[in-house]
Amino acid sequence: MLNRSEIMKAAWAKWNAHFAARPHLARKLNRADFGFYLAAAWHEAKAAQMTVPERRADRITVEIDRLKYQSFRVNIEPRRRQLETELAALAG
């Protein structure tokens, strides 16, 4: 189970560290900025609990999702098939 309090503290620490390193920026709590650090903290907490095959499967699904943003001149089907095959092998 993920500890929400620790995740929030980690996100707050990351946000504070960002603005401590950049004192010229206005130190105002922006929801979009804090949301980025909160999402990063959630991702790190989930990754810490995942096994190696689960992490690889997560990276494969992200890479498959990113393929749709390739240029139309790039043929993504061979790479998609390769990734889907590897994902199916990991799934078991």
PDB file of C-alpha atoms in Angstrom:
ATOM      1  CA  MET A   1       0.000   0.000   0.000  1.00  0.00           C
ATOM      2  CA  LEU A   2       1.298   3.414  -0.886  1.00  0.00           C
ATOM      3  CA  ASN A   3       1.676   5.937   1.913  1.00  0.00           C
ATOM      4  CA  ARG A   4      -0.103   9.059   0.638  1.00  0.00           C
ATOM      5  CA  SER A   5       1.349  11.254   3.344  1.00  0.00           C
ATOM      6  CA  GLU A   6       4.922  10.329   2.402  1.00  0.00           C
ATOM      7  CA  ILE A   7       4.170  10.862  -1.288  1.00  0.00           C
ATOM      8  CA  MET A   8       2.786  14.336  -0.567  1.00  0.00           C
ATOM      9  CA  LYS A   9       5.838  15.176   1.557  1.00  0.00           C
ATOM     10  CA  ALA A  10       8.159  14.001  -1.223  1.00  0.00           C
ATOM     11  CA  ALA A  11       6.286  16.109  -3.789  1.00  0.00           C
ATOM     12  CA  TRP A  12       6.454  19.160  -1.520  1.00  0.00           C
ATOM     13  CA  ALA A  13      10.190  18.627  -0.979  1.00  0.00           C
ATOM     14  CA  LYS A  14      10.751  18.362  -4.745  1.00  0.00           C
ATOM     15  CA  TRP A  15       8.757  21.529  -5.363  1.00  0.00           C
ATOM     16  CA  ASN A  16      10.669  23.416  -2.653  1.00  0.00           C
ATOM     17  CA  ALA A  17      14.004  22.183  -4.012  1.00  0.00           C
ATOM     18  CA  HIS A  18      13.042  23.419  -7.479  1.00  0.00           C
ATOM     19  CA  PHE A  19      12.380  26.951  -6.260  1.00  0.00           C
ATOM     20  CA  ALA A  20      15.329  26.961  -3.835  1.00  0.00           C
ATOM     21  CA  ALA A  21      17.622  26.342  -6.801  1.00  0.00           C
ATOM     22  CA  ARG A  22      15.926  29.122  -8.787  1.00  0.00           C
ATOM     23  CA  PRO A  23      15.430  32.113  -6.467  1.00  0.00           C
ATOM     24  CA  HIS A  24      14.708  34.432  -9.404  1.00  0.00           C
ATOM     25  CA  LEU A  25      11.375  32.669 -10.013  1.00  0.00           C
ATOM     26  CA  ALA A  26       8.303  33.848  -8.182  1.00  0.00           C
ATOM     27  CA  ARG A  27       7.757  31.477  -5.292  1.00  0.00           C
ATOM     28  CA  LYS A  28       4.026  31.127  -5.692  1.00  0.00           C
ATOM     29  CA  LEU A  29       2.238  27.788  -5.440  1.00  0.00           C
ATOM     30  CA  ASN A  30       1.089  26.993  -8.939  1.00  0.00           C
ATOM     31  CA  ARG A  31      -1.207  23.974  -9.211  1.00  0.00           C
ATOM     32  CA  ALA A  32       0.274  22.875 -12.521  1.00  0.00           C
ATOM     33  CA  ASP A  33       3.831  23.002 -11.170  1.00  0.00           C
ATOM     34  CA  PHE A  34       2.947  21.179  -7.970  1.00  0.00           C
ATOM     35  CA  GLY A  35       0.893  18.660  -9.927  1.00  0.00           C
ATOM     36  CA  PHE A  36       3.978  17.788 -11.951  1.00  0.00           C
ATOM     37  CA  TYR A  37       6.005  17.083  -8.805  1.00  0.00           C
ATOM     38  CA  LEU A  38       3.115  15.174  -7.248  1.00  0.00           C
ATOM     39  CA  ALA A  39       2.845  12.962 -10.336  1.00  0.00           C
ATOM     40  CA  ALA A  40       6.615  12.391 -10.239  1.00  0.00           C
ATOM     41  CA  ALA A  41       6.438  11.399  -6.563  1.00  0.00           C
ATOM     42  CA  TRP A  42       3.580   8.950  -7.278  1.00  0.00           C
ATOM     43  CA  HIS A  43       5.516   7.432 -10.145  1.00  0.00           C
ATOM     44  CA  GLU A  44       8.627   6.981  -7.979  1.00  0.00           C
ATOM     45  CA  ALA A  45       6.606   5.422  -5.148  1.00  0.00           C
ATOM     46  CA  LYS A  46       4.901   2.988  -7.495  1.00  0.00           C
ATOM     47  CA  ALA A  47       8.191   2.121  -9.206  1.00  0.00           C
ATOM     48  CA  ALA A  48       9.776   1.354  -5.847  1.00  0.00           C
ATOM     49  CA  GLN A  49       7.157  -1.342  -5.216  1.00  0.00           C
ATOM     50  CA  MET A  50       7.309  -2.883  -8.702  1.00  0.00           C
ATOM     51  CA  THR A  51       9.362  -5.911  -9.602  1.00  0.00           C
ATOM     52  CA  VAL A  52      11.839  -5.781 -12.484  1.00  0.00           C
ATOM     53  CA  PRO A  53       9.469  -7.433 -15.030  1.00  0.00           C
ATOM     54  CA  GLU A  54       6.626  -5.112 -13.977  1.00  0.00           C
ATOM     55  CA  ARG A  55       8.876  -2.075 -14.484  1.00  0.00           C
ATOM     56  CA  ARG A  56       9.894  -3.338 -17.927  1.00  0.00           C
ATOM     57  CA  ALA A  57       6.233  -3.920 -18.843  1.00  0.00           C
ATOM     58  CA  ASP A  58       5.401  -0.392 -17.692  1.00  0.00           C
ATOM     59  CA  ARG A  59       8.195   1.058 -19.851  1.00  0.00           C
ATOM     60  CA  ILE A  60       7.031  -0.982 -22.836  1.00  0.00           C
ATOM     61  CA  THR A  61       3.455   0.285 -22.555  1.00  0.00           C
ATOM     62  CA  VAL A  62       4.721   3.875 -22.340  1.00  0.00           C
ATOM     63  CA  GLU A  63       6.873   3.336 -25.427  1.00  0.00           C
ATOM     64  CA  ILE A  64       3.924   1.837 -27.323  1.00  0.00           C
ATOM     65  CA  ASP A  65       1.839   4.889 -26.411  1.00  0.00           C
ATOM     66  CA  ARG A  66       4.591   7.224 -27.623  1.00  0.00           C
ATOM     67  CA  LEU A  67       4.756   5.529 -31.011  1.00  0.00           C
ATOM     68  CA  LYS A  68       1.543   7.206 -32.117  1.00  0.00           C
ATOM     69  CA  TYR A  69       3.292  10.588 -31.969  1.00  0.00           C
ATOM     70  CA  GLN A  70       5.889   9.615 -34.569  1.00  0.00           C
ATOM     71  CA  SER A  71       5.880  11.296 -37.952  1.00  0.00           C
ATOM     72  CA  PHE A  72       3.684   9.710 -40.594  1.00  0.00           C
ATOM     73  CA  ARG A  73       6.802   9.054 -42.641  1.00  0.00           C
ATOM     74  CA  VAL A  74       8.066   6.674 -39.956  1.00  0.00           C
ATOM     75  CA  ASN A  75       6.780   3.107 -40.174  1.00  0.00           C
ATOM     76  CA  ILE A  76       5.969   2.227 -36.569  1.00  0.00           C
ATOM     77  CA  GLU A  77       4.378  -1.184 -37.175  1.00  0.00           C
ATOM     78  CA  PRO A  78       7.557  -3.303 -36.938  1.00  0.00           C
ATOM     79  CA  ARG A  79       8.538  -1.616 -33.664  1.00  0.00           C
ATOM     80  CA  ARG A  80       4.982  -1.880 -32.315  1.00  0.00           C
ATOM     81  CA  ARG A  81       4.878  -5.604 -33.109  1.00  0.00           C
ATOM     82  CA  GLN A  82       8.243  -6.117 -31.440  1.00  0.00           C
ATOM     83  CA  LEU A  83       7.134  -4.283 -28.289  1.00  0.00           C
ATOM     84  CA  GLU A  84       3.798  -6.074 -28.137  1.00  0.00           C
ATOM     85  CA  THR A  85       5.555  -9.423 -28.497  1.00  0.00           C
ATOM     86  CA  GLU A  86       7.914  -8.581 -25.661  1.00  0.00           C
ATOM     87  CA  LEU A  87       5.003  -7.380 -23.536  1.00  0.00           C
ATOM     88  CA  ALA A  88       3.101 -10.617 -24.168  1.00  0.00           C
ATOM     89  CA  ALA A  89       6.189 -12.632 -23.209  1.00  0.00           C
ATOM     90  CA  LEU A  90       6.473 -10.693 -19.953  1.00  0.00           C
ATOM     91  CA  ALA A  91       2.785 -11.213 -19.209  1.00  0.00           C
ATOM     92  CA  GLY A  92       3.395 -14.864 -19.363  1.00  0.00           C
TER      93      GLY A  92
END
